[in-house]
Coordinates of C-alpha atoms and ligand atoms in Angstrom, one line a residue:
M1 CA 0.0 0.0 0.0
A2 CA 1.5 3.3 -1.1
Y3 CA 1.3 6.0 1.5
K4 CA 0.0 9.4 0.6
A5 CA -0.3 12.4 2.8
L6 CA -4.0 13.0 3.9
Y7 CA -4.0 16.5 2.6
R8 CA -2.9 15.4 -0.8
T9 CA -5.3 12.5 -0.9
Y10 CA -8.2 14.7 0.2
R11 CA -7.3 17.9 -1.6
P12 CA -10.6 19.3 -2.8
K13 CA -11.6 18.1 -6.3
S14 CA -14.1 20.8 -7.0
F15 CA -15.1 24.2 -5.6
S16 CA -17.9 22.7 -3.5
E17 CA -15.3 20.6 -1.6
V18 CA -13.2 23.6 -0.5
A19 CA -13.3 24.0 3.3
G20 CA -14.3 27.6 4.2
Q21 CA -13.5 30.6 1.8
K22 CA -17.1 30.5 0.5
H23 CA -16.9 34.3 -0.4
I24 CA -14.0 33.5 -2.8
V25 CA -15.5 30.4 -4.3
R26 CA -18.7 32.3 -5.1
T27 CA -16.9 35.2 -6.7
I28 CA -14.7 32.9 -8.9
E29 CA -17.6 30.7 -9.9
N30 CA -19.6 33.8 -11.0
A31 CA -16.6 35.1 -13.0
L32 CA -16.3 31.8 -14.8
A33 CA -20.0 31.6 -15.5
N34 CA -19.9 35.1 -17.0
N35 CA -16.6 34.4 -18.8
K36 CA -15.0 37.4 -17.0
I37 CA -11.5 36.1 -16.5
A38 CA -8.8 38.5 -15.2
H39 CA -5.2 38.1 -16.2
A40 CA -3.8 38.1 -12.8
Y41 CA -5.1 37.1 -9.4
L42 CA -3.4 37.6 -6.0
F43 CA -4.4 35.1 -3.4
C44 CA -3.4 36.3 0.0
G45 CA -3.8 34.7 3.4
P46 CA -2.3 32.5 6.1
R47 CA -0.6 29.2 5.3
G48 CA -2.7 26.1 4.8
T49 CA -5.9 28.0 4.0
G50 CA -6.3 26.6 0.5
K51 CA -4.7 29.1 -1.7
T52 CA -2.8 26.6 -3.8
S53 CA -5.7 24.2 -3.9
M54 CA -8.0 27.0 -5.1
A55 CA -5.4 28.0 -7.7
K56 CA -5.4 24.3 -9.0
L57 CA -9.2 24.2 -9.1
F58 CA -9.2 27.4 -11.0
A59 CA -6.7 26.0 -13.5
K60 CA -8.9 23.0 -14.0
A61 CA -12.0 25.2 -14.4
L62 CA -10.2 27.2 -17.1
N63 CA -9.1 24.0 -19.0
C64 CA -11.6 21.3 -18.4
E65 CA -12.5 19.5 -21.6
E66 CA -16.1 18.7 -20.4
A67 CA -17.1 22.4 -20.1
F68 CA -15.5 25.7 -19.3
G69 CA -15.8 26.4 -15.6
H70 CA -16.2 22.8 -14.6
Q71 CA -13.9 20.4 -12.8
C72 CA -14.9 17.0 -14.2
N73 CA -11.8 15.3 -12.8
E74 CA -12.0 12.8 -15.5
C75 CA -10.7 14.5 -18.7
G76 CA -7.1 14.6 -19.6
N77 CA -6.7 18.3 -18.6
C78 CA -8.3 17.8 -15.2
L79 CA -6.3 14.7 -14.4
S80 CA -3.0 16.2 -15.4
V81 CA -3.7 19.3 -13.3
T82 CA -4.4 17.0 -10.3
D83 CA -1.2 15.1 -10.7
G84 CA 0.9 18.1 -11.5
S85 CA 1.9 17.1 -15.0
H86 CA -0.1 19.6 -17.0
P87 CA 2.3 21.3 -19.5
D88 CA 0.2 24.6 -19.3
V89 CA -0.3 24.7 -15.6
I90 CA 3.1 25.8 -14.1
E91 CA 3.7 25.9 -10.4
I92 CA 6.7 27.9 -9.1
D93 CA 7.8 28.4 -5.6
A94 CA 9.3 31.8 -5.5
A95 CA 10.8 31.1 -2.1
S96 CA 13.3 28.6 -3.7
N97 CA 16.5 29.7 -5.2
N98 CA 15.7 28.6 -8.6
G99 CA 12.3 30.4 -8.2
V100 CA 14.0 33.5 -9.6
E101 CA 15.4 31.6 -12.5
E102 CA 12.0 30.0 -13.2
V103 CA 10.2 33.3 -13.1
R104 CA 12.6 34.7 -15.7
D105 CA 12.2 31.5 -17.7
L106 CA 8.4 31.7 -17.6
I107 CA 8.5 35.3 -18.8
E108 CA 10.5 34.2 -21.8
K109 CA 7.9 31.5 -22.6
V110 CA 4.8 33.4 -21.8
K111 CA 4.1 34.4 -25.4
Y112 CA 3.8 30.8 -26.6
L113 CA 0.3 29.4 -27.0
P114 CA -0.9 26.7 -24.5
I115 CA 0.0 23.1 -25.6
K116 CA -2.9 21.1 -24.3
G117 CA -5.4 23.4 -22.6
K118 CA -7.1 26.7 -23.4
Y119 CA -5.2 28.8 -20.9
K120 CA -1.7 28.8 -19.6
V121 CA -1.9 29.2 -15.8
Y122 CA 1.1 30.3 -13.8
I123 CA 0.9 29.7 -10.1
I124 CA 3.6 31.5 -8.3
D125 CA 3.7 30.6 -4.6
E126 CA 5.2 32.9 -2.0
V127 CA 5.4 35.6 -4.5
H128 CA 6.7 38.1 -1.9
M129 CA 10.0 36.2 -1.9
M130 CA 10.9 37.2 -5.5
T131 CA 13.9 39.4 -5.9
S132 CA 13.3 42.9 -7.2
G133 CA 14.8 41.9 -10.6
A134 CA 12.2 39.1 -11.0
F135 CA 9.4 41.4 -9.7
N136 CA 10.2 43.9 -12.4
A137 CA 10.4 41.3 -15.1
L138 CA 7.0 40.0 -14.0
L139 CA 5.6 43.5 -13.8
K140 CA 6.3 44.0 -17.5
T141 CA 4.5 40.8 -18.4
L142 CA 1.6 41.8 -16.2
E143 CA 1.3 45.1 -18.0
E144 CA 0.6 43.5 -21.3
P145 CA -0.3 39.9 -20.7
P146 CA -1.1 37.7 -23.7
A147 CA -4.8 36.6 -23.8
H148 CA -4.2 33.0 -23.1
V149 CA -2.3 33.6 -19.9
V150 CA -3.6 33.7 -16.3
F151 CA -1.4 34.4 -13.4
I152 CA -2.2 33.3 -9.9
L153 CA 0.1 34.8 -7.3
A154 CA -0.1 33.4 -3.8
T155 CA 1.4 35.0 -0.7
T156 CA 1.2 34.8 3.0
E157 CA 2.6 38.4 3.2
P158 CA 0.8 40.6 0.8
H159 CA 2.3 43.8 2.3
K160 CA 5.7 42.6 0.9
V161 CA 4.4 42.5 -2.7
L162 CA 5.2 45.6 -4.8
P163 CA 2.1 47.8 -4.9
T164 CA 2.5 48.0 -8.7
I165 CA 2.1 44.3 -8.9
V166 CA -0.9 44.3 -6.4
S167 CA -2.7 46.9 -8.4
R168 CA -2.6 44.8 -11.5
C169 CA -4.1 41.8 -9.8
Q170 CA -7.6 40.9 -8.7
R171 CA -7.0 40.3 -5.0
Y172 CA -8.7 37.7 -2.9
D173 CA -8.1 37.5 0.9
F174 CA -8.2 34.0 2.2
T175 CA -9.2 33.8 5.8
K176 CA -8.3 31.2 8.4
V177 CA -10.8 28.5 8.0
D178 CA -13.4 28.4 10.8
D179 CA -13.3 25.5 13.3
D180 CA -16.6 24.0 12.2
A181 CA -15.5 23.7 8.6
I182 CA -12.2 22.1 9.6
R183 CA -14.1 19.7 11.9
E184 CA -16.5 18.8 9.1
K185 CA -13.6 18.0 6.8
M186 CA -11.7 15.9 9.5
V187 CA -14.7 13.9 10.5
E188 CA -15.5 13.2 6.8
I189 CA -11.9 11.9 6.3
L190 CA -11.9 9.8 9.5
D191 CA -15.2 8.2 8.6
L192 CA -13.9 7.3 5.1
E193 CA -10.6 6.0 6.6
K194 CA -12.7 4.1 9.2
I195 CA -10.8 5.5 12.1
K196 CA -12.4 5.9 15.6
Y197 CA -12.1 9.2 17.3
D198 CA -13.4 11.2 20.1
I199 CA -14.6 14.8 19.5
P200 CA -12.3 16.4 22.2
A201 CA -9.4 14.9 20.3
I202 CA -10.6 16.5 17.0
N203 CA -11.1 19.8 18.9
A204 CA -7.5 19.6 20.2
I205 CA -6.2 19.2 16.7
I206 CA -8.3 22.0 15.5
D207 CA -6.9 24.2 18.2
L208 CA -3.3 23.3 17.2
A209 CA -4.1 23.9 13.5
D210 CA -5.2 27.5 14.1
G211 CA -7.4 27.8 11.0
G212 CA -5.2 25.9 8.6
V213 CA -6.8 22.9 6.9
R214 CA -3.5 21.4 5.8
D215 CA -2.1 21.9 9.2
A216 CA -5.0 20.0 10.7
L217 CA -4.6 17.1 8.4
S218 CA -0.8 16.9 8.9
I219 CA -1.3 16.9 12.7
L220 CA -4.0 14.3 12.3
E221 CA -1.4 12.1 10.5
H222 CA 1.0 12.4 13.3
V223 CA -1.6 11.5 15.9
L224 CA -2.6 8.4 13.7
A225 CA 1.0 7.4 13.5
Y226 CA 1.2 7.6 17.3
A227 CA -2.1 6.3 18.3
G228 CA -3.1 3.8 15.5
N229 CA -6.6 3.6 14.3
S230 CA -8.4 5.1 17.3
I231 CA -7.5 8.6 18.5
K232 CA -8.3 10.1 21.8
E233 CA -7.8 13.6 23.3
K234 CA -5.0 12.3 25.5
D235 CA -3.0 11.1 22.4
V236 CA -3.0 14.6 21.0
F237 CA -2.1 16.1 24.4
D238 CA 0.8 13.6 24.8
L239 CA 2.1 13.9 21.3
F240 CA 2.1 17.7 21.1
G241 CA 2.8 18.6 24.6
L242 CA -0.4 20.3 25.6
A243 CA -1.8 20.8 29.0
S244 CA -5.1 19.2 29.8
T245 CA -8.0 21.4 30.8
K246 CA -7.7 20.3 34.4
E247 CA -4.0 21.2 34.5
K248 CA -4.8 24.6 33.1
L249 CA -7.5 25.2 35.6
D250 CA -5.3 24.0 38.5
L251 CA -2.6 26.5 37.3
I252 CA -5.1 29.4 37.2
K253 CA -6.4 28.4 40.7
A254 CA -2.9 28.4 42.1
I255 CA -2.3 31.8 40.6
A256 CA -5.6 33.1 41.9
N257 CA -4.6 31.8 45.4
G258 CA -1.3 33.5 45.1
D259 CA 0.4 30.2 45.9
V260 CA 3.8 31.0 44.4
K261 CA 5.3 27.7 45.3
D262 CA 2.5 25.7 43.8
V263 CA 2.7 27.9 40.6
L264 CA 6.4 27.3 40.2
K265 CA 6.0 23.6 40.8
R266 CA 3.3 23.4 38.1
M267 CA 5.5 25.4 35.8
E268 CA 8.3 22.9 36.3
S269 CA 6.1 20.0 35.5
F270 CA 4.8 21.6 32.4
I271 CA 8.4 22.3 31.2
A272 CA 9.3 18.6 32.1
S273 CA 6.4 17.3 29.9
G274 CA 7.6 19.5 27.0
I275 CA 4.8 21.9 27.0
D276 CA 4.7 24.6 24.4
I277 CA 4.7 27.8 26.4
K278 CA 3.1 30.1 23.7
R279 CA 0.3 27.7 23.2
L280 CA -0.2 27.3 27.0
T281 CA -0.4 31.0 27.3
S282 CA -3.0 31.3 24.6
N283 CA -5.0 28.4 26.2
L284 CA -4.9 30.1 29.6
L285 CA -6.4 33.1 27.9
D286 CA -9.2 31.0 26.4
V287 CA -10.0 29.7 29.9
L288 CA -9.8 33.2 31.4
K289 CA -12.1 34.5 28.6
D290 CA -14.6 31.8 29.4
A291 CA -14.4 32.6 33.1
L292 CA -15.0 36.4 32.4
V293 CA -17.9 35.7 30.1
Y294 CA -19.5 33.4 32.6
S295 CA -19.0 35.8 35.5
K296 CA -20.8 38.5 33.6
T297 CA -23.6 36.3 32.0
E298 CA -23.9 33.0 33.8
E299 CA -24.8 31.6 30.3
Q300 CA -23.5 28.1 30.0
I301 CA -24.0 28.3 26.2
L302 CA -21.4 31.0 25.8
L303 CA -18.6 28.8 27.2
S304 CA -16.2 27.4 24.7
V305 CA -13.4 25.6 26.5
I306 CA -14.5 24.9 30.1
T307 CA -17.6 23.4 31.7
E308 CA -20.2 25.3 33.6
K309 CA -19.0 23.9 36.9
D310 CA -15.4 25.0 36.2
A311 CA -16.7 28.4 35.2
L312 CA -18.7 28.6 38.5
D313 CA -15.6 27.6 40.5
L314 CA -13.6 30.3 38.8
K315 CA -16.4 32.9 39.3
N316 CA -16.4 32.2 43.1
L317 CA -12.6 32.3 43.2
I318 CA -11.6 35.4 41.1
E319 CA -13.2 38.7 40.9
V320 CA -13.9 40.3 37.4
E321 CA -11.4 43.0 38.0
R322 CA -8.7 40.5 38.7
L323 CA -9.7 38.4 35.7
N324 CA -9.2 41.4 33.6
E325 CA -5.9 42.1 35.0
M326 CA -4.8 38.5 34.5
I327 CA -5.9 38.6 30.9
E328 CA -4.0 41.9 30.4
I329 CA -0.8 40.5 31.8
L330 CA -1.0 37.4 29.6
L331 CA -1.9 39.3 26.5
K332 CA 1.2 41.5 27.0
A333 CA 3.3 38.4 27.6
Q334 CA 2.1 37.0 24.2
N335 CA 3.6 40.1 22.5
D336 CA 6.8 40.0 24.5
F337 CA 7.3 36.4 23.5
K338 CA 8.0 37.6 20.0
V339 CA 11.0 39.6 21.0
V340 CA 12.7 37.7 23.8
S341 CA 15.1 34.8 23.3
N342 CA 14.3 32.9 26.5
I343 CA 10.6 32.4 26.5
R344 CA 10.7 30.1 29.5
S345 CA 12.3 32.7 31.8
L346 CA 9.8 35.3 30.7
F347 CA 6.9 33.0 31.3
E348 CA 8.1 32.3 34.8
L349 CA 8.2 36.0 35.5
V350 CA 4.8 36.4 34.0
L351 CA 3.4 33.6 36.3
L352 CA 5.0 35.1 39.3
R353 CA 3.6 38.5 38.5
L354 CA 0.2 36.9 38.0
A355 CA 0.4 35.1 41.2
T356 CA 1.6 38.0 43.3
S357 CA -0.7 40.5 41.8
S358 CA -3.6 38.2 42.6
N359 CA -2.6 38.4 46.3
K360 CA -3.5 42.1 46.2
S361 CA -6.9 41.2 44.7
K362 CA -7.8 39.0 47.7
G363 CA -7.5 42.0 50.0
S364 CA -4.2 41.0 51.6
E365 CA -1.6 43.7 51.6
Y366 CA 0.4 43.9 48.5
I367 CA 4.0 44.3 49.6
E368 CA 6.5 45.5 47.1
P369 CA 9.6 43.9 48.7
K370 CA 8.0 40.5 48.7
E371 CA 7.8 40.5 45.0
E372 CA 11.4 41.6 44.7
K373 CA 12.4 38.8 47.0
I374 CA 10.7 36.2 44.9
V375 CA 12.1 37.6 41.6
D376 CA 15.6 37.7 43.0
K377 CA 15.4 34.1 44.0
P378 CA 17.1 32.1 41.3
L379 CA 14.5 30.7 39.0
P380 CA 14.4 27.0 38.6
K381 CA 16.9 25.7 36.0
P382 CA 17.6 28.9 34.1
E383 CA 18.9 28.2 30.5
P384 CA 22.7 28.3 30.7
K385 CA 24.5 30.7 28.4
V386 CA 27.2 28.7 26.9
E387 CA 30.0 30.2 24.8
T388 CA 30.3 27.4 22.3
K389 CA 28.8 28.1 19.0
I390 CA 26.5 25.1 19.4
E391 CA 25.0 24.6 22.7
S392 CA 24.2 21.2 23.8
K393 CA 23.3 20.0 27.2
A394 CA 24.8 16.9 28.6
S395 CA 23.0 13.6 27.9
E396 CA 24.3 10.1 28.3
K397 CA 22.5 8.4 25.4
S398 CA 23.4 10.7 22.6
I399 CA 25.5 9.9 19.6
E400 CA 29.1 10.8 19.5
Q401 CA 30.0 12.9 16.7
K402 CA 32.9 15.3 16.2
I403 CA 32.9 17.7 13.4
E404 CA 36.2 19.3 12.8
T405 CA 37.0 21.2 9.6
I406 CA 34.4 21.0 7.0
E407 CA 35.6 21.0 3.4
V408 CA 34.7 23.6 0.9
K409 CA 31.7 22.9 -1.2
A410 CA 29.0 24.8 -3.1
V411 CA 28.3 28.3 -2.1
E412 CA 24.6 28.3 -2.6
P413 CA 22.4 28.0 0.5
A414 CA 19.8 25.3 0.4
P415 CA 16.5 26.6 -0.8
L416 CA 13.1 25.5 0.4
V417 CA 11.9 22.3 -1.1
E418 CA 8.7 20.8 -2.2
T419 CA 8.9 17.1 -2.2
N420 CA 6.5 15.1 -4.2
G421 CA 5.9 11.8 -5.9
S422 CA 7.4 8.5 -5.0
T423 CA 6.4 6.5 -2.0
V424 CA 8.4 3.3 -1.8
P425 CA 11.9 3.6 -0.7
S426 CA 14.3 2.2 -3.4
W427 CA 16.6 0.9 -0.8
L428 CA 13.8 -1.2 0.8
L429 CA 12.1 -2.7 -2.2
E430 CA 13.9 -4.6 -4.8
D431 CA 11.3 -7.1 -5.9
E432 CA 7.7 -7.9 -5.8
M433 CA 7.3 -8.5 -2.1
T434 CA 4.9 -6.4 -0.2
I435 CA 6.3 -3.5 1.7
D436 CA 5.4 -5.0 5.1
E437 CA 7.2 -8.2 4.4
K438 CA 10.1 -6.4 2.9
I439 CA 10.7 -3.4 5.2
K440 CA 11.5 -5.4 8.2
P441 CA 14.4 -7.4 7.1
A442 CA 15.7 -4.7 4.8
I443 CA 15.7 -1.9 7.3
E444 CA 17.3 -4.0 9.9
T445 CA 20.3 -4.7 7.7
K446 CA 20.4 -1.2 6.3
I447 CA 20.1 0.5 9.6
K448 CA 22.3 -0.8 12.2
S449 CA 20.6 -0.7 15.5
K450 CA 22.8 0.1 18.5
D451 CA 21.0 -1.9 21.0
S452 CA 20.5 -5.6 20.6
N453 CA 16.7 -5.7 21.0
T454 CA 15.7 -4.5 17.6
Q455 CA 12.1 -5.4 18.3
D456 CA 11.6 -2.4 20.6
K457 CA 9.8 0.5 19.2
C458 CA 11.9 3.6 18.9
T459 CA 10.2 6.2 21.0
I460 CA 10.4 9.9 20.5
N461 CA 10.8 12.0 23.6
T462 CA 8.6 15.1 23.8
S463 CA 10.8 16.9 26.3
G464 CA 14.4 17.2 27.4
D465 CA 17.4 19.3 26.7
K466 CA 17.6 20.7 23.2
N467 CA 20.4 21.4 20.8
A468 CA 20.5 25.0 19.7
I469 CA 22.6 26.5 16.9
D470 CA 23.1 30.3 16.8
D471 CA 22.5 32.5 13.7
E472 CA 26.2 33.1 13.0
T473 CA 26.9 29.4 12.8
M474 CA 23.8 28.8 10.8
I475 CA 25.0 31.3 8.2
K476 CA 28.3 29.3 8.1
I477 CA 26.4 26.1 7.6
M478 CA 24.5 27.7 4.8
V479 CA 27.8 28.8 3.2
L480 CA 28.9 25.2 3.2
G481 CA 25.5 23.9 2.0
D482 CA 25.7 21.4 -0.8
K483 CA 22.8 22.2 -3.2
E484 CA 23.1 19.1 -5.3
E485 CA 23.3 16.8 -2.4
R486 CA 20.2 18.5 -0.9
Q487 CA 18.3 17.8 -4.0
T488 CA 19.3 14.2 -4.0
I489 CA 18.2 13.8 -0.4
S490 CA 15.0 15.6 -1.0
K491 CA 14.1 13.1 -3.7
K492 CA 14.6 10.3 -1.2
W493 CA 12.6 12.0 1.5
D494 CA 9.3 10.5 0.5
D495 CA 10.8 7.1 1.4
F496 CA 9.8 7.9 5.0
N497 CA 6.2 7.7 4.1
A498 CA 6.5 3.9 3.6
L499 CA 8.0 3.5 7.0
V500 CA 5.4 5.2 9.1
A501 CA 3.7 1.9 9.9
H502 CA 7.0 0.2 10.7
P503 CA 6.9 -1.4 14.1
K504 CA 10.2 -0.1 15.2
Y505 CA 10.9 3.1 13.3
G506 CA 7.4 4.2 12.7
L507 CA 7.4 7.1 15.1
V508 CA 10.8 8.4 14.0
A509 CA 9.8 8.1 10.3
S510 CA 6.6 9.9 11.0
L511 CA 8.5 12.8 12.5
L512 CA 11.1 12.9 9.8
K513 CA 8.7 12.8 6.9
D514 CA 7.1 16.1 7.8
G515 CA 10.5 17.8 7.7
R516 CA 12.1 19.1 4.5
P517 CA 15.9 19.0 3.9
Y518 CA 16.9 22.6 4.1
I519 CA 20.8 22.5 4.2
V520 CA 23.1 19.6 3.8
T521 CA 26.8 19.7 4.4
K522 CA 29.2 16.9 4.9
D523 CA 28.3 16.6 8.6
V524 CA 25.1 18.5 9.2
L525 CA 21.6 18.1 7.9
V526 CA 19.3 20.9 8.7
L527 CA 15.6 20.1 8.3
E528 CA 12.7 22.6 8.0
Y529 CA 9.4 22.1 9.7
D530 CA 6.1 23.8 9.8
F531 CA 5.6 23.5 13.5
D532 CA 7.9 24.2 16.4
C533 CA 6.6 21.3 18.3
L534 CA 8.0 19.0 15.6
S535 CA 11.3 20.8 15.1
D536 CA 11.8 20.8 18.9
R537 CA 11.4 17.1 18.9
I538 CA 14.2 16.7 16.4
N539 CA 16.4 18.9 18.5
I540 CA 15.9 17.0 21.7
V541 CA 19.3 15.6 22.5
T542 CA 18.0 12.1 23.6
N543 CA 16.1 11.7 20.3
Q544 CA 19.3 12.1 18.2
P545 CA 20.4 8.5 18.1
A546 CA 17.2 7.1 16.7
I547 CA 17.0 10.0 14.1
A548 CA 20.6 9.6 13.2
E549 CA 20.1 5.9 12.6
L550 CA 17.2 6.3 10.3
I551 CA 18.8 9.1 8.4
K552 CA 21.9 7.0 7.9
G553 CA 19.7 4.5 6.2
I554 CA 18.9 7.1 3.6
L555 CA 22.1 9.1 3.4
G556 CA 24.5 6.2 3.9
R557 CA 26.5 8.3 6.5
E558 CA 26.1 9.7 9.9
V559 CA 25.2 13.4 10.1
F560 CA 24.1 15.7 12.9
V561 CA 20.5 16.4 12.4
Y562 CA 19.1 19.8 13.4
A563 CA 15.7 21.3 12.7
I564 CA 14.3 24.9 12.3
I565 CA 10.8 26.1 11.4
R566 CA 9.9 27.7 8.1
S567 CA 9.8 31.3 9.4
E568 CA 13.3 30.8 10.8
A569 CA 14.4 29.4 7.5
L570 CA 13.1 32.4 5.7
R571 CA 14.6 34.8 8.1
L572 CA 18.0 33.1 7.8
Q573 CA 17.7 33.0 4.0
K574 CA 17.2 36.8 4.1
S575 CA 20.2 37.4 6.3
F576 CA 22.2 35.1 4.0
F577 CA 21.3 37.0 0.8
G578 CA 21.7 40.4 2.7
L579 CA 25.2 39.4 3.7
R580 CA 26.0 38.1 0.2
Q581 CA 24.9 41.3 -1.3
I582 CA 27.3 43.4 0.8
N583 CA 30.0 40.7 0.4
K584 CA 30.1 39.9 4.1
L585 CA 29.5 36.2 3.9
P586 CA 32.3 34.1 5.5
K587 CA 34.5 32.5 3.0
A588 CA 34.0 28.7 2.9
K589 CA 37.6 27.9 3.1
D590 CA 37.9 30.0 6.4
I591 CA 35.1 28.2 8.1
V592 CA 35.9 25.9 10.9
L593 CA 33.0 24.6 12.8
N594 CA 33.6 23.2 16.3
F595 CA 30.7 21.2 17.3
K596 CA 31.6 21.1 20.8
G597 CA 29.7 19.1 23.5
E598 CA 30.0 15.5 24.3
N599 CA 27.0 14.5 22.1
L600 CA 27.9 16.2 18.9
Ligands
ZN701 ZN1 -12.2 18.0 -16.9

C-alpha cells in the first residue's frame, strides 16, 4: 500500500469541496460563469488555508474539456492538473533559489500558446519572496499579458508584494478556516478511513491547526502514527505537549490563590512534559475568557473551553477586575514572547507576576519587597548561556560525533523544497514482495541498531534538553550547504512515508517525513518544519540516536540532524542574501565549525 499524505489524498476536487472561503469560491464561480477572467489574481492569506488548492481548481475550471468552468476530474486536462503534470499549468515556488530563474524563464515563454489546454496558468507561490529583478520582469508581463495567460500569485505576506504588482491583480483574501469547517472535513476523512475518534481529540487538533486545513490534516497524520486507528484527546495532548483542561484550571487556581510555590511547581512539571509555552499562554487566555464571560452572563451556552462547573468555580474564586488584570498580563506576555530569546524565563516571571498581583486582589496587603524577594530568588533551571557556538546540554545516550573542519563545497544556501511523488523507498524494495514483508528485514540490515533488542519501538521523547545553533553558525552552515546533495536527499525523502507503519521506526519516520531537507553539508543536515513542536522534537538531545540511525539508512552516512521552522528558515535566508549582497559572507575555506559538547 503506497502511503499518501492525507492533505494530498483529500485535496478538494471541486469548488464545492473547499473548506471555508465561501466568499472567494462564489466570486470565482460567478466570474467563470460570466466568462470574465482576469489576467492576474493575487491570493493572500495564512498558510494552509487553501490558496494553492484553489489555484489548481481554477486552473482545472479554465481548461476542463467537459465544459468551461467545470472540474470533471476525468478529462485529460483535469487529471494532469491533479497530478501536477499539465504542461500549461506551471507551479513555481518563488521562495526557492531557482524560483527566480523560473520566473525569468516563464516570462520568456509566456508568449507561446498553450499546448494542451485553453489557458496557460502560472501559479507563483510565496510571490513576496521574489527578488526585485524578478518582480520587475514579472511586472512588464503583467502590464501586457497575452490573452491566453492567467497568473495566480499566492502569498502569506501581501504587504511585501510591490504595490505596482498588487494593483494589476484581482485580490482575494483567504481567511483562516473556521473550526466547524475544519471539523467537518476531518470527520469526513476519519469516517472514510474508518478511524475511531473522540470529539475532544478533534477539537484539540483544530486548536493546534489554528485555522489551517493542511495543518489540521498533517497533525492528524501524526496522531494516527502515534495512536493507531483510534484517537483520543490524550493522544493529542501527549504527542504535542499540551496541557489538559484540568492542568490549566489548576494552574489558574494556584495563581488566583497567590500560591507562588505551587505555581512554580506546576510550571516545572509543564516544562518537564515538553509543553509549548506560547500555546499554553493562549490556552490560559481561552479559559480566562470563558471565566470572564460566565462571571458576567452566567450563560453556559457561551462557554467554549470549560464546563459550567469549572466556570462557576472560577467565578467564586476570582473577581472580574482580577480576571481582567490577568488577561491583560497574559496578552502583554504574548507580545513579549515575540521579542525575547528565552521564553521560558519570561513565562516564569509572568506567572510570578500573576500570582503576586492576585494576592492584592484577595484583600491581603500587597508588599513590594515581597515581589522583589521572589524575583531575586534564582528561577528553577535557568537556561545556561554557553560560549560554544553550538550549545548542547549533557546527555548520556546521545550519539558521539565530532565535526572538525568542513571541506569547501558549493556556495549556494539550500532553498526551500517541495517534495513530491514517489512513495516506496528504493533501498527497501527490490522485488515484488509487499512492503510489510520487505521493510523489516531490509531496514534491519540497512540501519544498524545500536542496542540488541531491535524489536523495541523507537520512542520519540517530547521533552528534554535541546540542541541550539546560533545565527552566525547557521550562516556558516549555509555557506557550506551542498545544493546538489540536498536535491538528491529531497528526492529520497518520501521514502519515510513507507516507514510510518514500521513497528520499530514508525514514530521516527513519521516525525522525519514532515521535515524538508533545508541544508546539507558533509556533517550536518538541517531540516525545515512547519511546527515548532515538531522541530523541537528533532532537537531534543536524547532523540538524536534514533533519528541519526534512520537518516543514515537514507544518506549512507552519519550526520548531525538539526531542525528549524519555516519562518526561521526564511529569516536566515534573508540574512544570507543580505550578507552576500554586501560581500560579508564568511568564506567557505575559512570556516571551521567546532561542534563542541559530548554528544555532537
Ligand atoms: Zn475536466
